[in-house]
CSV table of C-alpha atoms and ligand atoms in Angstrom, one decimal:
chain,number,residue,atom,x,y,z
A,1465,UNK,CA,0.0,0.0,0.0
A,1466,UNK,CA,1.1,3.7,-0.8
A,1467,UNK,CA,2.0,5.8,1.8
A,1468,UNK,CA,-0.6,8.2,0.4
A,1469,UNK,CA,-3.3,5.6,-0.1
A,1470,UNK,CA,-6.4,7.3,0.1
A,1471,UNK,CA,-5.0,10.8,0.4
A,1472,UNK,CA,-6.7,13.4,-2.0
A,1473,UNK,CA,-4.4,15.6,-3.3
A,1474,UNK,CA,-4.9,19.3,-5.2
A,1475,UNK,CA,-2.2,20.9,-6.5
A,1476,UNK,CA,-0.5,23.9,-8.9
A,1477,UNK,CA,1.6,24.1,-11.3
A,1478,UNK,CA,1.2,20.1,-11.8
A,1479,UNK,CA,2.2,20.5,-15.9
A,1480,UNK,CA,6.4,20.8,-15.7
A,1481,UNK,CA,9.5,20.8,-13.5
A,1482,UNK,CA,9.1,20.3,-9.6
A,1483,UNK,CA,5.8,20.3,-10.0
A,1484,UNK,CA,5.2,17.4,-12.5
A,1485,UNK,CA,7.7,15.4,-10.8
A,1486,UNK,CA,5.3,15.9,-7.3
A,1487,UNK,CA,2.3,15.0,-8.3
A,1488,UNK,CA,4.0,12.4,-10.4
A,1489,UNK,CA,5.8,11.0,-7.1
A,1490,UNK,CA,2.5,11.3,-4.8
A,1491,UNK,CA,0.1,9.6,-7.4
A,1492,UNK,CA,2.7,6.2,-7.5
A,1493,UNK,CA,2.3,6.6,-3.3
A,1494,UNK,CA,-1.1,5.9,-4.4
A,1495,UNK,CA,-3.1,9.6,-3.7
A,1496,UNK,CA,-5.7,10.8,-6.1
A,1497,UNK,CA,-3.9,14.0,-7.1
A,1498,UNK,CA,-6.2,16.9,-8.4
A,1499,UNK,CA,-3.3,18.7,-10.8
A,1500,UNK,CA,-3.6,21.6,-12.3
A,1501,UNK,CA,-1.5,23.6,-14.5
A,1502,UNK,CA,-2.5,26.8,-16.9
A,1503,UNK,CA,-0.4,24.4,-19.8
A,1504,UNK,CA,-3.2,22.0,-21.3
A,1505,UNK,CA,-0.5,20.4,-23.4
A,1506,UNK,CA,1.4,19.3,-20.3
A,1507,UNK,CA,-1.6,18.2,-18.7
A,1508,UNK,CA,-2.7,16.2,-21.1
A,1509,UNK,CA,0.9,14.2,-21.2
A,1510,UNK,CA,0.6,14.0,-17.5
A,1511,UNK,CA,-2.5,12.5,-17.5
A,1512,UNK,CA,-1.1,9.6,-19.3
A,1513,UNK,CA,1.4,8.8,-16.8
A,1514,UNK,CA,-0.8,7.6,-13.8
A,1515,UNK,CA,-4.7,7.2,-13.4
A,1516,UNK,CA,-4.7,8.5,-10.4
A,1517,UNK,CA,-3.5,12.1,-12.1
A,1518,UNK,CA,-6.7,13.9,-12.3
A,1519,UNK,CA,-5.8,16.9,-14.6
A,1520,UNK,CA,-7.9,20.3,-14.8
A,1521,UNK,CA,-6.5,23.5,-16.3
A,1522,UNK,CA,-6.1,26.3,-14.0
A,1523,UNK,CA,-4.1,29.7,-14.0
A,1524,UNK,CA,-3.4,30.9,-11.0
A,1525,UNK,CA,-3.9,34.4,-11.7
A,1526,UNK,CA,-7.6,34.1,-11.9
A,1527,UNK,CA,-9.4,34.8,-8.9
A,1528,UNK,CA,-12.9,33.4,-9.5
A,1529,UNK,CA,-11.6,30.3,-11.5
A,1530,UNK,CA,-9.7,29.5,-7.9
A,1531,UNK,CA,-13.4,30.4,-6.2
A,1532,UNK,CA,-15.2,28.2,-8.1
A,1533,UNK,CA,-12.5,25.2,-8.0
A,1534,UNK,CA,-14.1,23.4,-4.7
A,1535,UNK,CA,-17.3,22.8,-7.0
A,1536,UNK,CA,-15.3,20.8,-9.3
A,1537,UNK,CA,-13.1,18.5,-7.0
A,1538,UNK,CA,-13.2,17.0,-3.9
A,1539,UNK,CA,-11.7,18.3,-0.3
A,1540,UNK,CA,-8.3,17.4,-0.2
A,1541,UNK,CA,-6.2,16.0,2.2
A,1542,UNK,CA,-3.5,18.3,0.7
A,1543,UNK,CA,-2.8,21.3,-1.0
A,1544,UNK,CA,0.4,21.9,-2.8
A,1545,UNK,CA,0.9,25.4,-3.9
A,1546,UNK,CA,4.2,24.9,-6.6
A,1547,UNK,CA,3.4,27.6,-9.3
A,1548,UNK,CA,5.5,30.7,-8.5
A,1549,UNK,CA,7.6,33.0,-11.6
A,1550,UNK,CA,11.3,34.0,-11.4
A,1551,UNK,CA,11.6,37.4,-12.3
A,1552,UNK,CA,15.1,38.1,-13.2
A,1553,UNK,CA,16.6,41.4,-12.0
A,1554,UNK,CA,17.6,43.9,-9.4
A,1555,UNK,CA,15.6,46.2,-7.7
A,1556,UNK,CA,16.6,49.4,-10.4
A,1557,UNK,CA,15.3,46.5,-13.1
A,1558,UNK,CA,11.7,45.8,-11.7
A,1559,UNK,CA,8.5,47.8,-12.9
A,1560,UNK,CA,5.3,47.4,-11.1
A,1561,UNK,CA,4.6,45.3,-13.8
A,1562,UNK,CA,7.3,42.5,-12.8
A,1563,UNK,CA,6.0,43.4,-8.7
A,1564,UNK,CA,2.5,42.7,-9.9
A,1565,UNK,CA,3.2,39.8,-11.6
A,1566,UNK,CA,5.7,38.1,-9.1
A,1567,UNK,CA,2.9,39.2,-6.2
A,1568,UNK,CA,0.0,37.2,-8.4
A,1569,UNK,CA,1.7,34.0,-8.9
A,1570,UNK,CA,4.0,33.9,-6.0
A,1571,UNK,CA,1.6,34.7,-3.2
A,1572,UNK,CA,-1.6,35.6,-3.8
A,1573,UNK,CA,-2.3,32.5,-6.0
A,1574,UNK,CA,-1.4,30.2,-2.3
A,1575,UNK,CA,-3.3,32.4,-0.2
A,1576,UNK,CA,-6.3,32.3,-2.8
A,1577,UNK,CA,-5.7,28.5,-3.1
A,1578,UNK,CA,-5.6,28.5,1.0
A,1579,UNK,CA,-9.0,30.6,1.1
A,1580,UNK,CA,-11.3,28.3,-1.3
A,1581,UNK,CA,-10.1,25.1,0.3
A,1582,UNK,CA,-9.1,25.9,4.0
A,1583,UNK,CA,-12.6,25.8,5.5
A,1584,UNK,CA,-13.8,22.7,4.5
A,1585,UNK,CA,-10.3,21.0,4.9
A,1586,UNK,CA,-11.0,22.2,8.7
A,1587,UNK,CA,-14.6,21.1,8.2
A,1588,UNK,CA,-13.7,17.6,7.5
A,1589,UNK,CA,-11.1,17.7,9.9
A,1590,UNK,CA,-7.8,18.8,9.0
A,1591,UNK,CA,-4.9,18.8,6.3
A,1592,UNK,CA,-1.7,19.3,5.0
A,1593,UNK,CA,-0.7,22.5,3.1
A,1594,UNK,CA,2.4,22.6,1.3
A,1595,UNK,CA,3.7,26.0,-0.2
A,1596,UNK,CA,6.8,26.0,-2.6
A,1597,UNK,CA,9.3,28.7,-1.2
A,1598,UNK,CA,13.3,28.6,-2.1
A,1599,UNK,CA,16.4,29.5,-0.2
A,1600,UNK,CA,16.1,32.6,-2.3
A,1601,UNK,CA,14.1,34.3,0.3
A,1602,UNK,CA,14.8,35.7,3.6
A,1603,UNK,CA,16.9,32.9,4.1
A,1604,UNK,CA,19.4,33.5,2.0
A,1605,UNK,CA,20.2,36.8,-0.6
A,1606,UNK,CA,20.7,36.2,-4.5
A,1607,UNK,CA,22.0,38.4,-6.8
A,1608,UNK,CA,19.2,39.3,-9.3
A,1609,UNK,CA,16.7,37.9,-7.6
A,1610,UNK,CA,15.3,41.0,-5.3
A,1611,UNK,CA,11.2,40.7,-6.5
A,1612,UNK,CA,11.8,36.6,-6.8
A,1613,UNK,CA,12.8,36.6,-3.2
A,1614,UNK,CA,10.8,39.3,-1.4
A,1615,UNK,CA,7.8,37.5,-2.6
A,1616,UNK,CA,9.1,33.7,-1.5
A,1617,UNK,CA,9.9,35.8,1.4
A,1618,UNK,CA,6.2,36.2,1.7
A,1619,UNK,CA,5.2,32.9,1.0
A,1620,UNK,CA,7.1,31.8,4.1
A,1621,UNK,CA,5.7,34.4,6.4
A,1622,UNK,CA,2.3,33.0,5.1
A,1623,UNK,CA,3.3,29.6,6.1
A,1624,UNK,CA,4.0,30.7,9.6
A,1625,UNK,CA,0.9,32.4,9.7
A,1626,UNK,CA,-1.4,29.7,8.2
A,1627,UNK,CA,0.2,27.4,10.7
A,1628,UNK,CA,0.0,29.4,14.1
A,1629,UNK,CA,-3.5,30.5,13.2
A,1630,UNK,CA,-4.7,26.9,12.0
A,1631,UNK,CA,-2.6,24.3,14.4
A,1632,UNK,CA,-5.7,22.9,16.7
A,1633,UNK,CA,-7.7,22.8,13.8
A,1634,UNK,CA,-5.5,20.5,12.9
A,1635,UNK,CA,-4.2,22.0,9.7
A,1636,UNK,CA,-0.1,21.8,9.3
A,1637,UNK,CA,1.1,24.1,6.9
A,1638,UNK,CA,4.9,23.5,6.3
A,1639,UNK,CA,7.2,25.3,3.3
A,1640,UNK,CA,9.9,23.8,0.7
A,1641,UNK,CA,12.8,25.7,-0.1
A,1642,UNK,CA,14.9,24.4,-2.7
A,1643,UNK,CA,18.3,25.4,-4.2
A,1644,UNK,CA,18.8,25.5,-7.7
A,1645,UNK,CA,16.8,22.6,-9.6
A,1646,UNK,CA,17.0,21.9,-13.3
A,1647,UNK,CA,14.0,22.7,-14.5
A,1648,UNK,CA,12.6,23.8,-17.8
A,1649,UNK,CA,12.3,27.3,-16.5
A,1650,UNK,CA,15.8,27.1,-15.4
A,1651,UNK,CA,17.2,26.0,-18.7
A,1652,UNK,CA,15.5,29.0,-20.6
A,1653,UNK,CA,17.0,31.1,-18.0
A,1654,UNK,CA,20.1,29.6,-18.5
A,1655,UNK,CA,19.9,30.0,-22.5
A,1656,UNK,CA,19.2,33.2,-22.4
A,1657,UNK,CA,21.9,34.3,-20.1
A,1658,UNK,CA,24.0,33.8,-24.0
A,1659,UNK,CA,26.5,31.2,-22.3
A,1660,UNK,CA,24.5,28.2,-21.4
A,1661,UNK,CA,27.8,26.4,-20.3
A,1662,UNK,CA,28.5,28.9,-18.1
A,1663,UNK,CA,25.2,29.3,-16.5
A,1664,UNK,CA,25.5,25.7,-16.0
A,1665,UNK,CA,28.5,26.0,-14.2
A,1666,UNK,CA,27.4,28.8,-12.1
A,1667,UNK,CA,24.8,27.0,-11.0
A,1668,UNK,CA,26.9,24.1,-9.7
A,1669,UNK,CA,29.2,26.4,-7.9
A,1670,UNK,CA,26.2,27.6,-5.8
A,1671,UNK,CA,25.7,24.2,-4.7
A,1672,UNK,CA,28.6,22.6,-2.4
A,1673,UNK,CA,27.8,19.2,-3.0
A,1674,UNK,CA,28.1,20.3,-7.1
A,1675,UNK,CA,25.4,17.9,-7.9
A,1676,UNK,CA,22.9,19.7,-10.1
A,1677,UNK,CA,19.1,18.7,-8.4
A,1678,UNK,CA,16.6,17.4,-10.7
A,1679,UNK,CA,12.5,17.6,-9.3
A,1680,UNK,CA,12.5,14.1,-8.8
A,1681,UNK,CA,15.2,15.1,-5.9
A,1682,UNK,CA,12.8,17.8,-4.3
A,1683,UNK,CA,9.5,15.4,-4.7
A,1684,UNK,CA,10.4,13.3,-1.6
A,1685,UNK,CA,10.4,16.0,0.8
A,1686,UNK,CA,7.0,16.6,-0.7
A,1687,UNK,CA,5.5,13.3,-0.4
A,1688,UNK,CA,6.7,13.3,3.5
A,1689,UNK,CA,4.8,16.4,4.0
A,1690,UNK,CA,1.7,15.3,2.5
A,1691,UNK,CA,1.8,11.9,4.2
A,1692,UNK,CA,0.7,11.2,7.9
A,1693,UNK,CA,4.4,10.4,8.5
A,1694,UNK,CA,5.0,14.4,9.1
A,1695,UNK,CA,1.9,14.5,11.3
A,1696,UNK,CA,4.0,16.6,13.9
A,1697,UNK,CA,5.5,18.9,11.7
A,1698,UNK,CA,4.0,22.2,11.2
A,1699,UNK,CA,5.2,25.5,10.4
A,1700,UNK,CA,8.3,25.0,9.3
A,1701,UNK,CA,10.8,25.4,6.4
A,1702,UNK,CA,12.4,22.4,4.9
A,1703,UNK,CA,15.4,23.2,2.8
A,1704,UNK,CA,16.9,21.2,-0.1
A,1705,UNK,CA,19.4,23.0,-1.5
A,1706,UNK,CA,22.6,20.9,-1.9
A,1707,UNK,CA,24.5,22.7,0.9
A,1708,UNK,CA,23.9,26.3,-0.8
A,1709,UNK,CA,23.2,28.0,2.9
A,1710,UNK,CA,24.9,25.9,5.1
B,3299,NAD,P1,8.7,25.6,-14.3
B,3299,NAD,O1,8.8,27.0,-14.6
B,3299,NAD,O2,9.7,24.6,-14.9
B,3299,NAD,O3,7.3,25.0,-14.4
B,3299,NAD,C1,6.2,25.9,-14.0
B,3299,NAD,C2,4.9,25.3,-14.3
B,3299,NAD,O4,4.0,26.4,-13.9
B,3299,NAD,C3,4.6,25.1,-15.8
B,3299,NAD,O5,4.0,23.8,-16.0
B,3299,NAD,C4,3.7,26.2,-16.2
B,3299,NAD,O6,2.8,25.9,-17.2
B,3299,NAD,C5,3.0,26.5,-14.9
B,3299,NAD,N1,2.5,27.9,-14.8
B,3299,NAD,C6,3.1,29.0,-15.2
B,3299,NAD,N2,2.2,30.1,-15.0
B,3299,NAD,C7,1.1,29.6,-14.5
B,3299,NAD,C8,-0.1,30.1,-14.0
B,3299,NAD,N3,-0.4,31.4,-14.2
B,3299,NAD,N4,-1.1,29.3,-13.5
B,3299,NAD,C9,-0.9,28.0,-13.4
B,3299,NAD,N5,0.3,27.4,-13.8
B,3299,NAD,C10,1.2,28.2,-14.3
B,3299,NAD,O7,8.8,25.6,-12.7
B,3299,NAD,P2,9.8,25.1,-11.6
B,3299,NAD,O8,11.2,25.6,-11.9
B,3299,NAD,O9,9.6,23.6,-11.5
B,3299,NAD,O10,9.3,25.8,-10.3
B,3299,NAD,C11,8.2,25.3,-9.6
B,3299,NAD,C12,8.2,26.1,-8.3
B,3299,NAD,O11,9.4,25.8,-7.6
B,3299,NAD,C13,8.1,27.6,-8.4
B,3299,NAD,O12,7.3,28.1,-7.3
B,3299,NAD,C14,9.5,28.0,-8.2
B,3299,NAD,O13,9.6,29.3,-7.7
B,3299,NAD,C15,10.0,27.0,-7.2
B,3299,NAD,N6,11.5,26.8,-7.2
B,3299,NAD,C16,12.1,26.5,-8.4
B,3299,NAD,C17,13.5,26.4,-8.3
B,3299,NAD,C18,14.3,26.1,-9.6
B,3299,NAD,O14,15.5,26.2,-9.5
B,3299,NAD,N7,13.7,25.6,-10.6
B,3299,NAD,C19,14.2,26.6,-7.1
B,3299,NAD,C20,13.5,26.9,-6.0
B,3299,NAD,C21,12.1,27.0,-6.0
């Protein structure tokens, strides 16, 4: 038996990267996973890879389609917030555009997805939310990364607050932070540096252990914090990072 049998999963930003490799990793551990991406195309590839991937386009950015998502699937046992948007700059090379943006998708998006589920996840008697932050956040400072990391900043102040304010409702609300993972977000970041090879490397020097992480490395930590097996862990920040902030 899985260790999520039975568990009913919903999740963002389900179609690529970290995310595909989650809701990948929890449907083999045997959860229904609800997982939704604003990409059809990579939902519908997905889809194909387990039956218990349930896939439903979503974009994050829209407040009523979030509203109106608890009509459409069931209460889950957990919520995985993943989607989130690097912009890539200093503080001189954000407009309110890139603010806006980053804000949307980075923190409103979880504490929208928080909103429509939370009360009847309490209702029926608790839950696990899982919010994707990164090291590049008040834990650690990244060059040309200021709006990226003020707003993961965010998402881990949420997570404190979501926890603290939810705890004997029996709702545990715990944060990932990876390092640098190889992603396909990544990869056009590091093509349009110009010098792939060098963004490459530069990447790998972040990272101690000079092992670049895949998603499949970050879904683990995920699976534990949607499985009963993290039943006292709430609140906190669980870094992956490959020795980056040691
Ligand atoms: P990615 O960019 O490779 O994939 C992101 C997915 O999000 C895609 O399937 C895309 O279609 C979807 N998406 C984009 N906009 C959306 C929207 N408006 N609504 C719904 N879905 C949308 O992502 P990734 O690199 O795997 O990152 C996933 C999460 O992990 C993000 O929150 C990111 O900040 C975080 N993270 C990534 C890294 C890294 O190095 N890749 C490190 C730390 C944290």
């Amino acid at each position: 038996m899985g260790r999520l049998a039975g568990k009913t999963v919903v999740m963002t930003a389900a179609g690529m990267g970290i995310g595909r490799a989650c809701a990948i990793a929890m449907a083999e551990e045997g959860a229904e996973v609800h997982a939704t991406d604003i990409d059809q195309s990579s939902l519908d590839s997905l889809a194909e890879v387990n039956p218990n991937l349930k896939c439903l386009r979503l974009d994050v950015t829209d407040a009523a389609a979030i509203r109106a998502l608890p009509e459409r699937i069931p209460v889950p046992d957990v919520l995985f917030n993943c989607a989130g948007y690097v912009h890539d700059g200093t503080l001189l090379d954000a407009d309110d555009a890139a603010w806006e943006r980053s804000f949307q998708i980075n923190v409103r998006s979880h504490a929208r997805m928080i909103e429509a589920f939370l009360p009847a996840m309490i209702e029926r008697g608790g839950g696990s939310i899982i919010n994707m932050a990164t090291v590049a956040s008040s834990l650690t400072g990244v060059a040309s990364r200021c709006v990226y990391s003020a707003t993961k900043g965010a998402v881990l102040g949420l997570t404190k607050s979501i926890a603290k304010d939810y705890v004997t409702d029996r709702i545990r609300c715990n944060a990932v932070c990876p390092g640098t993972v190889f992603t396909p977000s990544l990869k056009a970041r590091m093509a349009a540096s110009g010098d792939y090879d060098k963004a490459y490397e530069a990447m790998l020097d972040r990272q101690p252990t000079r092992e670049m992480t895949h998603p499949e490395d970050i879904a683990p930590i995920v699976v534990y914090l949607a499985s009963d097996e993290s039943k006292v862990a709430t609140g906190q920040f669980f870094v992956v990072d490959g020795g980056w902030t040691i």
